[in-house]
Coordinates of C-alpha atoms and ligand atoms in Angstrom, one line a residue:
M13 CA -86.8 31.1 -136.9
K14 CA -88.2 34.5 -136.3
G15 CA -91.2 35.4 -138.4
R16 CA -92.5 31.9 -138.3
H17 CA -94.6 32.8 -135.4
E18 CA -97.0 35.4 -136.6
R19 CA -100.2 35.6 -134.7
I20 CA -102.4 32.9 -135.8
K21 CA -106.1 33.3 -135.6
I22 CA -107.9 30.2 -134.8
K23 CA -111.5 29.6 -135.4
G24 CA -113.5 29.9 -132.2
W25 CA -111.0 31.9 -130.3
S26 CA -111.7 35.3 -129.0
G27 CA -109.2 37.7 -130.6
S28 CA -107.4 38.4 -127.4
A29 CA -107.2 34.8 -126.5
A30 CA -105.6 33.8 -129.7
V31 CA -102.3 35.3 -128.9
W32 CA -99.4 33.0 -129.3
L33 CA -97.1 33.8 -126.5
L34 CA -93.7 32.9 -127.7
L35 CA -91.5 33.2 -124.8
V36 CA -89.4 30.6 -123.4
P37 CA -85.9 30.5 -122.6
L38 CA -85.2 27.0 -123.0
F39 CA -82.6 25.9 -125.2
V40 CA -83.2 23.5 -122.5
L41 CA -86.3 22.4 -124.3
I42 CA -84.0 20.9 -126.8
V43 CA -82.0 18.8 -124.6
L44 CA -83.1 15.7 -123.1
K45 CA -81.3 13.3 -120.9
T46 CA -83.2 10.3 -119.8
D47 CA -82.1 8.6 -116.7
F48 CA -82.9 5.1 -117.7
L49 CA -79.6 4.5 -119.3
P50 CA -77.6 6.7 -117.1
Q51 CA -74.1 6.2 -118.4
V52 CA -74.3 8.3 -121.4
A53 CA -75.3 11.9 -121.4
R54 CA -76.7 13.1 -124.7
L55 CA -76.6 16.6 -125.8
G56 CA -78.7 16.8 -128.8
D57 CA -79.5 19.6 -131.1
T58 CA -77.3 22.2 -132.7
S59 CA -78.4 25.2 -130.7
F60 CA -77.6 23.3 -127.7
T61 CA -74.4 22.0 -129.1
K62 CA -73.1 25.5 -129.2
V63 CA -73.8 25.8 -125.5
A64 CA -72.5 22.3 -124.9
D65 CA -69.3 23.1 -126.8
E66 CA -68.8 26.1 -124.6
M67 CA -69.4 24.0 -121.6
V68 CA -67.1 21.3 -122.8
Q69 CA -64.5 23.9 -123.5
K70 CA -64.9 25.3 -120.1
V71 CA -64.9 22.0 -118.6
S72 CA -61.9 20.7 -120.4
S73 CA -60.0 23.8 -119.5
L74 CA -61.1 23.2 -116.0
G75 CA -59.7 19.7 -116.5
L76 CA -56.5 21.0 -117.7
D77 CA -56.5 23.4 -114.9
R78 CA -56.9 20.7 -112.4
A79 CA -53.1 20.2 -112.2
R80 CA -52.8 23.9 -111.8
W81 CA -55.5 24.0 -109.2
Q82 CA -53.8 21.3 -107.2
Q83 CA -50.5 23.2 -107.5
Q84 CA -52.2 26.4 -106.6
Q85 CA -53.9 24.6 -103.7
T86 CA -50.6 23.6 -102.3
L87 CA -49.3 27.1 -102.8
D88 CA -52.4 28.8 -101.4
V89 CA -52.5 26.6 -98.5
A90 CA -48.9 26.9 -97.7
K91 CA -49.0 30.6 -98.0
L92 CA -52.2 30.9 -96.1
E93 CA -51.3 28.5 -93.4
D94 CA -48.4 30.8 -92.8
S95 CA -51.2 33.1 -92.0
V96 CA -50.8 35.6 -94.7
V97 CA -54.5 36.4 -94.7
G98 CA -56.8 39.1 -94.1
T99 CA -56.4 41.5 -97.0
S100 CA -59.7 42.1 -98.4
D101 CA -62.6 44.5 -97.9
E102 CA -64.7 41.3 -97.8
L103 CA -64.5 41.7 -94.1
T104 CA -66.3 44.9 -93.9
G105 CA -69.8 44.3 -92.8
H106 CA -69.2 40.8 -91.9
V107 CA -67.8 41.3 -88.5
D108 CA -69.3 40.7 -85.1
A109 CA -70.4 44.0 -83.7
N110 CA -69.6 43.1 -80.2
N111 CA -65.9 42.8 -80.9
E112 CA -64.1 46.1 -80.5
D113 CA -61.4 45.0 -82.7
S114 CA -63.8 43.6 -85.2
N115 CA -62.5 45.7 -88.1
Q116 CA -59.2 44.0 -87.8
P117 CA -59.4 41.1 -90.1
N118 CA -57.2 38.8 -88.2
Q119 CA -59.2 39.2 -85.1
Q120 CA -62.1 37.5 -86.8
I121 CA -61.0 34.1 -85.8
L122 CA -63.7 32.0 -84.2
A123 CA -61.8 29.7 -81.9
M124 CA -58.1 29.6 -81.2
S125 CA -57.9 33.2 -82.0
R126 CA -55.7 35.9 -80.7
S127 CA -58.6 38.2 -80.2
K128 CA -59.4 39.9 -76.9
D129 CA -61.8 37.1 -76.1
S130 CA -59.5 34.4 -76.9
R131 CA -58.8 33.5 -73.3
L132 CA -62.4 33.0 -72.8
I133 CA -62.9 31.2 -76.0
N134 CA -60.0 29.0 -75.4
S135 CA -60.7 28.2 -71.8
D136 CA -64.4 27.8 -71.9
V137 CA -65.8 27.8 -75.4
A138 CA -63.0 26.0 -77.1
A139 CA -64.1 22.7 -75.5
A140 CA -67.6 23.3 -76.8
K141 CA -66.1 24.3 -80.1
T142 CA -65.0 20.8 -80.8
S143 CA -66.1 20.0 -84.3
H144 CA -68.1 17.0 -85.5
L145 CA -68.0 15.6 -89.0
S146 CA -70.0 12.9 -90.5
C147 CA -70.0 11.8 -94.1
N148 CA -72.3 9.6 -96.0
F149 CA -70.9 7.9 -99.1
S150 CA -73.6 5.2 -99.3
S151 CA -76.1 6.8 -101.6
A152 CA -75.9 5.9 -105.3
H153 CA -76.7 9.5 -106.1
M154 CA -74.4 11.7 -104.0
D155 CA -71.8 11.9 -101.3
T156 CA -72.4 14.4 -98.5
C157 CA -70.6 15.5 -95.4
A158 CA -72.3 17.4 -92.6
M159 CA -70.1 19.2 -90.1
D160 CA -70.4 21.6 -87.2
G161 CA -68.2 23.4 -84.7
D162 CA -65.4 25.4 -86.2
I163 CA -65.6 25.1 -90.0
R164 CA -63.3 27.1 -92.3
I165 CA -63.8 27.1 -96.0
H166 CA -61.1 28.3 -98.5
G167 CA -62.8 28.3 -101.8
R168 CA -59.9 28.8 -104.1
S169 CA -58.0 25.8 -102.9
G170 CA -61.3 23.9 -102.5
V171 CA -60.5 22.9 -98.9
V172 CA -63.0 22.8 -96.0
Y173 CA -61.3 22.6 -92.6
V174 CA -63.0 20.8 -89.8
V175 CA -61.0 22.2 -86.9
A176 CA -60.5 20.1 -83.8
S177 CA -62.7 17.3 -85.0
S178 CA -63.8 14.9 -82.3
D179 CA -64.2 12.4 -85.1
Y180 CA -60.7 12.8 -86.2
R181 CA -58.9 9.7 -87.5
P182 CA -55.5 9.9 -89.1
E183 CA -56.4 7.3 -91.7
N184 CA -59.3 9.3 -93.0
A185 CA -58.5 12.9 -92.0
T186 CA -59.1 13.9 -95.6
A187 CA -62.3 13.2 -97.5
V188 CA -63.1 14.2 -101.1
I189 CA -66.5 15.1 -102.5
R190 CA -67.8 16.3 -105.8
P191 CA -70.9 18.2 -104.7
Y192 CA -73.2 17.2 -107.6
P193 CA -75.8 14.4 -107.2
R194 CA -75.1 12.2 -110.3
K195 CA -72.5 10.0 -108.7
W196 CA -73.3 7.1 -111.1
E197 CA -72.4 9.2 -114.1
Q198 CA -68.6 9.2 -114.2
A199 CA -68.3 11.5 -117.1
T200 CA -70.5 14.1 -115.5
M201 CA -68.8 13.9 -112.2
E202 CA -65.4 14.5 -113.8
R203 CA -66.6 17.9 -114.7
V204 CA -67.5 18.7 -111.2
R205 CA -64.9 20.3 -109.0
Q206 CA -63.6 18.3 -106.2
I207 CA -63.8 19.6 -102.6
T208 CA -61.4 18.4 -100.0
I209 CA -62.5 18.1 -96.4
R210 CA -59.6 18.1 -94.0
S211 CA -60.1 17.4 -90.3
T212 CA -57.6 18.4 -87.7
A213 CA -57.1 16.7 -84.5
P214 CA -58.5 18.1 -81.2
P215 CA -55.8 19.5 -79.0
G216 CA -53.8 17.0 -77.1
A217 CA -54.9 14.1 -79.3
D218 CA -52.4 11.6 -80.6
T219 CA -52.3 12.8 -84.1
D220 CA -49.7 10.5 -85.6
G221 CA -48.3 13.6 -87.3
G222 CA -51.4 13.8 -89.5
G223 CA -53.4 16.3 -87.4
A224 CA -50.6 18.8 -87.4
I225 CA -52.2 20.9 -90.1
I226 CA -52.7 24.4 -88.8
P227 CA -56.0 25.6 -90.1
L228 CA -56.3 28.8 -92.0
R229 CA -57.4 31.9 -90.1
C230 CA -60.8 33.2 -90.8
T231 CA -61.1 36.3 -92.8
V232 CA -64.9 36.3 -92.9
A233 CA -66.9 34.9 -90.0
R234 CA -70.6 34.2 -90.4
D235 CA -72.9 32.9 -87.8
M236 CA -75.0 30.8 -90.2
P237 CA -74.6 27.5 -91.9
A238 CA -73.0 27.0 -95.2
V239 CA -73.9 24.7 -98.1
V240 CA -71.4 23.8 -100.8
F241 CA -72.9 22.7 -104.1
S242 CA -72.0 22.8 -107.8
T243 CA -73.4 24.6 -110.8
G244 CA -71.4 22.3 -113.0
G245 CA -72.7 19.1 -114.4
Y246 CA -75.6 19.7 -116.7
S247 CA -76.9 23.0 -115.5
V248 CA -77.5 24.3 -119.0
N249 CA -80.5 21.9 -119.2
F250 CA -83.6 22.9 -117.3
F251 CA -84.4 19.3 -116.3
H252 CA -81.0 19.0 -114.8
T253 CA -81.1 22.4 -113.2
M254 CA -84.3 21.4 -111.4
N255 CA -83.4 17.8 -110.7
D256 CA -79.7 18.1 -109.9
I257 CA -79.4 21.5 -108.4
L258 CA -82.5 23.4 -107.2
L259 CA -84.5 20.5 -105.8
P260 CA -81.4 19.1 -104.0
L261 CA -80.6 22.6 -102.7
Y262 CA -84.2 22.8 -101.4
I263 CA -83.8 19.5 -99.6
T264 CA -80.4 20.5 -98.2
A265 CA -80.7 24.2 -97.4
R266 CA -84.4 25.1 -97.1
E267 CA -84.5 24.3 -93.4
H268 CA -82.4 27.3 -92.6
G269 CA -85.2 29.6 -93.8
G270 CA -82.8 31.7 -95.9
R271 CA -80.2 32.2 -93.3
V272 CA -77.6 30.1 -95.0
Q273 CA -74.6 30.9 -97.2
L274 CA -74.6 29.0 -100.5
L275 CA -71.2 28.5 -102.0
A276 CA -71.0 27.2 -105.6
A277 CA -68.2 25.2 -107.1
N278 CA -67.9 25.4 -110.9
Y279 CA -69.5 28.8 -110.4
D280 CA -71.5 29.9 -113.4
R281 CA -72.4 33.6 -113.3
R282 CA -75.1 33.3 -116.0
W283 CA -76.7 30.3 -114.3
T284 CA -76.9 32.1 -110.9
A285 CA -78.4 35.1 -112.6
K286 CA -80.9 33.0 -114.5
Y287 CA -82.1 31.2 -111.4
Q288 CA -81.8 34.2 -109.1
H289 CA -85.4 34.0 -107.9
A290 CA -85.1 30.4 -106.7
L291 CA -81.7 31.0 -105.2
A292 CA -82.9 34.2 -103.4
A293 CA -85.7 32.2 -101.9
L294 CA -83.2 29.6 -100.6
S295 CA -80.7 32.1 -99.3
M296 CA -80.8 35.8 -98.5
Y297 CA -77.2 36.2 -99.4
P298 CA -75.5 36.2 -102.8
V299 CA -74.0 32.8 -103.8
V300 CA -70.3 32.8 -103.3
D301 CA -68.1 31.9 -106.3
L302 CA -66.1 29.2 -104.6
D303 CA -63.6 28.8 -107.4
A304 CA -62.4 32.4 -107.2
D305 CA -62.8 33.0 -103.5
A306 CA -59.6 33.9 -101.7
A307 CA -61.3 34.5 -98.4
V308 CA -61.3 32.0 -95.5
R309 CA -64.9 31.8 -94.6
C310 CA -65.8 30.5 -91.2
F311 CA -69.1 28.9 -90.2
P312 CA -70.6 27.2 -87.2
S313 CA -71.8 24.4 -89.5
A314 CA -71.7 23.3 -93.1
R315 CA -72.9 20.8 -95.6
V316 CA -70.7 19.8 -98.5
G317 CA -72.7 18.1 -101.2
V318 CA -76.5 18.3 -101.8
E319 CA -79.1 15.6 -101.3
S320 CA -81.0 14.0 -104.1
H321 CA -83.3 11.0 -103.9
R322 CA -85.1 10.3 -107.1
V323 CA -86.0 11.8 -110.5
L324 CA -87.9 15.0 -109.8
G325 CA -88.9 13.6 -106.4
I326 CA -88.3 13.5 -102.7
D327 CA -88.3 10.5 -100.4
T328 CA -90.0 12.2 -97.5
P329 CA -88.8 9.9 -94.8
L330 CA -85.2 10.7 -95.7
T331 CA -85.9 14.4 -94.9
G332 CA -86.6 13.6 -91.3
S333 CA -88.5 16.1 -89.3
N334 CA -88.5 18.5 -92.2
G335 CA -91.0 16.2 -93.9
Y336 CA -90.3 17.7 -97.4
T337 CA -92.6 16.8 -100.2
M338 CA -92.8 17.7 -103.9
V339 CA -96.1 19.5 -103.2
G340 CA -94.1 21.6 -100.8
F341 CA -91.3 22.1 -103.3
L342 CA -93.8 23.4 -105.9
A343 CA -95.4 25.7 -103.3
F344 CA -91.9 27.0 -102.5
L345 CA -91.3 27.7 -106.2
R346 CA -94.6 29.5 -106.5
S347 CA -93.6 31.7 -103.7
A348 CA -90.1 32.2 -105.1
Y349 CA -91.5 33.3 -108.5
S350 CA -94.5 35.1 -107.0
L351 CA -96.9 32.9 -108.9
P352 CA -100.5 33.7 -108.0
R353 CA -102.4 30.5 -108.7
H354 CA -102.0 27.8 -106.1
A355 CA -104.6 25.5 -107.5
V356 CA -106.7 24.9 -110.5
T357 CA -110.3 25.8 -110.0
T358 CA -112.4 23.0 -111.3
H359 CA -115.9 24.4 -110.7
T360 CA -118.5 24.8 -113.4
P361 CA -119.3 27.1 -114.7
S362 CA -115.8 28.4 -114.9
P363 CA -115.3 32.1 -115.3
R364 CA -112.9 31.4 -118.1
R365 CA -111.9 28.7 -120.4
P366 CA -109.3 26.3 -119.1
R367 CA -105.9 27.2 -120.5
V368 CA -103.2 24.9 -122.0
V369 CA -99.6 25.8 -122.4
M370 CA -98.0 23.9 -125.3
V371 CA -94.3 23.4 -124.9
L372 CA -93.1 23.2 -128.5
R373 CA -89.9 21.8 -129.7
R374 CA -88.1 22.7 -132.9
K375 CA -85.1 20.6 -133.9
S376 CA -86.2 17.2 -133.0
R377 CA -89.5 15.7 -131.7
A378 CA -91.1 18.7 -133.3
L379 CA -94.7 18.6 -134.4
T380 CA -94.8 18.9 -138.2
N381 CA -98.5 19.8 -138.0
E382 CA -98.2 22.2 -135.1
A383 CA -100.8 24.6 -136.3
E384 CA -103.4 21.9 -136.7
V385 CA -102.6 20.4 -133.3
V386 CA -103.0 23.8 -131.7
A387 CA -106.3 24.3 -133.5
A388 CA -107.5 20.9 -132.3
V389 CA -106.7 21.7 -128.7
A390 CA -108.6 25.0 -129.0
E391 CA -111.5 23.1 -130.5
A392 CA -111.5 20.7 -127.6
G393 CA -112.4 23.8 -125.5
F394 CA -109.1 25.2 -124.3
E395 CA -107.5 28.6 -124.6
V396 CA -104.0 27.8 -126.0
V397 CA -100.7 29.4 -125.2
A398 CA -98.0 28.1 -127.6
A399 CA -94.5 28.4 -126.4
G400 CA -91.5 27.7 -128.5
P401 CA -87.9 27.6 -127.4
E402 CA -86.8 30.4 -129.6
E403 CA -86.9 33.3 -127.2
A404 CA -84.0 33.6 -124.8
G405 CA -84.5 32.6 -121.3
D406 CA -86.6 34.5 -118.8
V407 CA -87.4 31.8 -116.3
A408 CA -89.6 34.0 -114.2
G409 CA -91.6 35.1 -117.2
F410 CA -92.3 31.6 -118.4
A411 CA -93.0 30.4 -114.9
A412 CA -95.8 33.0 -114.8
T413 CA -97.2 31.8 -118.1
V414 CA -97.2 28.2 -117.0
N415 CA -98.8 29.1 -113.8
S416 CA -101.6 30.9 -115.6
C417 CA -102.5 27.6 -117.3
D418 CA -104.3 24.5 -116.1
V419 CA -102.7 22.0 -118.5
M420 CA -99.2 21.6 -120.0
V421 CA -98.8 19.6 -123.2
G422 CA -95.5 18.7 -124.8
V423 CA -93.5 16.0 -126.5
H424 CA -91.1 14.2 -124.2
G425 CA -88.2 16.6 -123.4
A426 CA -86.6 18.8 -120.8
G427 CA -89.2 21.6 -121.4
L428 CA -91.8 19.5 -119.6
T429 CA -89.9 20.2 -116.4
N430 CA -91.7 23.5 -116.4
M431 CA -94.6 21.5 -115.0
V432 CA -93.2 22.5 -111.6
F433 CA -94.8 25.9 -112.1
L434 CA -98.3 24.6 -112.8
P435 CA -100.9 25.2 -110.1
R436 CA -101.9 22.3 -107.9
N437 CA -104.2 19.8 -109.6
G438 CA -103.0 20.9 -113.0
T439 CA -102.6 18.3 -115.7
V440 CA -99.5 17.3 -117.7
V441 CA -100.0 15.6 -121.1
Q442 CA -96.8 14.0 -122.3
I443 CA -96.7 13.0 -125.9
I444 CA -94.5 9.9 -126.3
P445 CA -92.6 9.6 -129.5
W446 CA -92.4 6.4 -131.5
G447 CA -90.0 3.7 -130.5
G448 CA -91.0 1.7 -127.4
M449 CA -90.4 4.8 -125.4
K450 CA -93.3 4.6 -123.1
W451 CA -91.4 3.4 -120.0
P452 CA -88.4 5.7 -120.2
C453 CA -90.6 8.7 -120.9
W454 CA -92.8 7.8 -118.0
Y455 CA -89.8 7.4 -115.8
D456 CA -88.8 11.1 -116.2
Y457 CA -92.1 13.0 -116.6
G458 CA -94.8 10.5 -115.7
E459 CA -93.9 8.8 -112.5
P460 CA -92.9 12.0 -110.6
V461 CA -96.2 13.9 -111.5
P462 CA -98.7 12.7 -109.0
A463 CA -96.4 13.4 -106.0
M464 CA -96.3 17.0 -107.3
G465 CA -100.1 17.2 -106.8
L466 CA -100.6 17.2 -110.6
R467 CA -102.4 14.8 -112.9
Y468 CA -100.7 12.8 -115.7
V469 CA -102.0 11.9 -119.1
E470 CA -100.1 10.2 -121.8
Y471 CA -100.5 10.3 -125.6
E472 CA -98.3 7.6 -127.3
V473 CA -97.9 8.2 -131.0
A474 CA -98.7 5.3 -133.4
A475 CA -96.4 4.2 -136.2
N476 CA -98.3 6.4 -138.6
E477 CA -97.5 9.6 -136.6
T478 CA -93.8 9.7 -136.9
T479 CA -91.5 11.0 -139.6
L480 CA -89.5 7.9 -139.2
R481 CA -92.0 6.5 -141.7
E482 CA -90.2 8.6 -144.4
R483 CA -86.9 6.9 -143.6
Y484 CA -87.6 3.3 -142.7
P485 CA -90.0 0.7 -144.2
M486 CA -92.6 -0.8 -141.9
D487 CA -90.8 -4.1 -141.7
H488 CA -87.6 -2.4 -140.5
P489 CA -86.7 -3.1 -136.8
V490 CA -87.4 0.6 -136.1
F491 CA -91.1 -0.4 -136.5
A492 CA -91.1 -4.1 -136.2
D493 CA -89.0 -4.3 -133.1
P494 CA -88.0 -0.9 -131.7
V495 CA -86.7 -2.4 -128.5
S496 CA -84.0 -4.1 -130.5
I497 CA -82.7 -0.6 -131.2
H498 CA -82.6 0.1 -127.5
R499 CA -80.5 -3.0 -127.0
K500 CA -77.9 -1.6 -129.4
G501 CA -77.1 1.0 -126.9
F502 CA -78.1 4.5 -125.8
N503 CA -76.4 6.1 -128.8
H504 CA -78.7 4.2 -131.2
L505 CA -81.8 4.9 -129.2
W506 CA -80.9 8.6 -129.0
S507 CA -80.1 9.1 -132.6
T508 CA -83.0 7.1 -133.9
F509 CA -85.9 7.8 -131.6
L510 CA -85.0 11.0 -129.7
N511 CA -83.0 13.0 -132.1
G512 CA -84.2 11.2 -135.2
Q513 CA -87.9 11.9 -135.5
N514 CA -90.5 14.6 -135.7
L515 CA -94.2 13.8 -135.1
T516 CA -97.2 14.4 -137.2
L517 CA -100.0 13.8 -134.7
D518 CA -103.3 12.2 -135.7
V519 CA -105.3 15.4 -135.0
N520 CA -108.6 13.6 -134.3
R521 CA -107.2 11.1 -131.9
F522 CA -105.2 13.8 -130.1
K523 CA -108.3 16.0 -129.9
A524 CA -110.3 13.2 -128.3
V525 CA -107.6 12.9 -125.6
M526 CA -107.7 16.6 -125.0
A527 CA -111.5 16.6 -124.9
E528 CA -111.3 14.1 -122.0
V529 CA -108.8 16.3 -120.2
Y530 CA -111.2 19.2 -120.7
T531 CA -114.0 17.2 -119.2
S532 CA -111.9 16.1 -116.2
I533 CA -111.1 19.8 -115.5
T534 CA -114.5 21.3 -116.0
A535 CA -116.7 18.6 -114.5
A536 CA -117.9 19.5 -111.1
P537 CA -116.2 17.4 -108.4
V538 CA -118.4 14.5 -107.4
Ligands
NAG626 C1 -76.8 7.6 -95.7 O1 -77.5 7.8 -96.9 C2 -78.4 6.7 -97.2 C3 -78.9 6.9 -98.6 O2 -79.4 8.2 -98.7 C4 -79.4 6.7 -96.1 O3 -80.3 5.6 -96.4 C5 -78.8 6.5 -94.8 O4 -79.7 6.5 -93.8 C6 -77.7 7.6 -94.5 N1 -77.0 7.2 -93.3 C7 -76.9 8.1 -92.3 C8 -76.1 7.6 -91.2 O5 -77.4 9.2 -92.3
NAG627 C1 -63.5 7.9 -90.7 O1 -63.6 6.6 -90.3 C2 -64.4 6.3 -89.1 C3 -64.3 4.8 -88.8 O2 -63.0 4.4 -89.1 C4 -65.8 6.7 -89.4 O3 -66.6 6.5 -88.3 C5 -65.9 8.1 -89.9 O4 -67.2 8.4 -90.3 C6 -64.9 8.3 -91.0 N1 -65.0 9.7 -91.3 C7 -65.1 10.2 -92.5 C8 -65.1 11.7 -92.7 O5 -65.3 9.5 -93.5
NAG628 C1 -107.5 18.6 -106.4 O1 -108.5 17.8 -106.9 C2 -109.1 16.9 -106.0 C3 -110.0 15.9 -106.7 O2 -110.8 16.6 -107.7 C4 -109.8 17.6 -104.9 O3 -110.3 16.7 -103.9 C5 -108.8 18.5 -104.2 O4 -109.4 19.3 -103.3 C6 -108.1 19.4 -105.2 N1 -107.0 20.1 -104.6 C7 -106.9 21.4 -104.6 C8 -105.8 22.0 -103.8 O5 -107.7 22.1 -105.2
NAG629 C1 -102.9 5.3 -137.5 O1 -102.8 4.0 -137.0 C2 -103.8 3.6 -136.0 C3 -103.5 2.2 -135.5 O2 -102.1 2.1 -135.2 C4 -105.1 3.7 -136.6 O3 -106.1 3.5 -135.6 C5 -105.4 5.1 -137.2 O4 -106.6 5.1 -137.9 C6 -104.3 5.5 -138.2 N1 -104.5 6.8 -138.5 C7 -104.3 7.3 -139.8 C8 -104.5 8.7 -140.0 O5 -104.0 6.5 -140.7
NAG630 C1 -87.6 18.0 -137.5 O1 -88.0 19.2 -137.9 C2 -87.0 20.3 -137.8 C3 -87.7 21.6 -138.1 O2 -88.5 21.5 -139.2 C4 -85.9 19.9 -138.8 O3 -84.9 20.9 -138.7 C5 -85.3 18.6 -138.4 O4 -84.3 18.2 -139.3 C6 -86.4 17.5 -138.4 N1 -85.8 16.3 -137.9 C7 -86.2 15.1 -138.4 C8 -85.5 13.9 -137.8 O5 -87.0 15.0 -139.3

């Protein structure tokens, strides 16, 4: 693949403008997962398959480990509930300064502790320390539990204790959540680690025996909220990273202004490193690897599970007084990645040519006449930055490139998710492959666009612009009745229309569309 991308000089470009920036992380580009037929998750191309295989291996070993986990959980809990805790250096630096004994791990118990203040805590504060738990299982996307009071999280066993819960009921003293917001996709959710929330009864309550669990003692006490999420699921795909993890974390954790501890199930070190900028903007503390964590971490409040509303979108009313919007989310990302351009400047005469980033695919839905298409876009008046998926992933670097542009062009696929880094009033041009794909493509990367403060333009290819022509006659259902292929199931749709074609754009028709985009950007506002 390397060497294919020599500098190309295009007529009419200034030399320095004609630089092909070939950045891009994005094996994610290659992957696509449409939501409109949600049951099946498709992991397409070979370079992704390698990653996918790794993931599947990891996942299935997690699956195999589940029994071991459960066993371990019993062991850990038994051991820990016998209060064999408080080993680690974890404690250093996490202790309350106002406690003389604070360097003694076992004294770091919030309520019901044997610390010096325990009389005080038990007599006065303990009553106020009654915990509250409320869970919401009614969304189609996710389950979440919110809790406050005396919350203790033991990562390795995957248990969250809600100590002395005023909402305690013996019949539902245990709730289970997989903290990833694709509840309707069973196969995905099976790869997400399950977190158990155990309530204990308030003192003196009639517990029916069930509330007799003695909660673990805290080994690390923090005075900030906790949010438990998962980096499992489809985090290798940039669309899913945004849609299933970062946006939901924004909705769930942003309100704490960074003073929040994130704890990740299915912890993926590479993922947390890759998205460190966004994570650091959400929380000023490193993400805790929940799976490996032997500490008992105590918090005054916690959320287990993250909130997701719609594809790359936010239902503002559901965010209450926070009033979150996608425009706000994009502004948050710009700040997290230190992106300088907040809005496209539309005034004429512009100090420079408007700039287009072309998100190019390689293995499927690739442009067979890429160079001609790039030239056509340049002839329509733009400076062009062509970005292929080859170079390994520097999210921040590509975010900066996208932000320097006014327009993003790409064939339907996860790479278009990078639109979140465009400045306000930027334009997204989605090229829709052949096969009755207009609606599903719009659903992922069209419908969400206006709420981001961006503009959306569509270019739907005609039957004479697809390499499917080489494989099927015009009277074949692929051309005569593409929707009949959809009806055969997602696998057929995927292999035929998403994985099975490259595009040869009609350069003149595409150039005309780009010329209109150019006019809409450079025309002075009325
Ligand atoms: C539970 O979640 C649903 C869907 O997100 C929401 O409409 C409802 O208001 C929530 N219920 C409570 C009690 O928060
Ligand atoms: C337990 O059940 C009660 C009603 O029986 C309900 O109000 C409460 O929300 C439930 N708690 C959890 C954690 O599901
Ligand atoms: C976006 O474009 C609209 C219409 O041209 C304009 O009214 C608005 O001020 C622009 N927004 C920003 C942030 O530049
Ligand atoms: C491709 O087909 C469209 C109609 O579907 C037609 O307008 C166009 O001229 C054709 N282009 C070429 C290059 O044949
Ligand atoms: C699309 O193009 C790529 C790169 O040239 C090639 O590897 C792939 O096999 C092509 N796919 C189809 C369906 O033609």
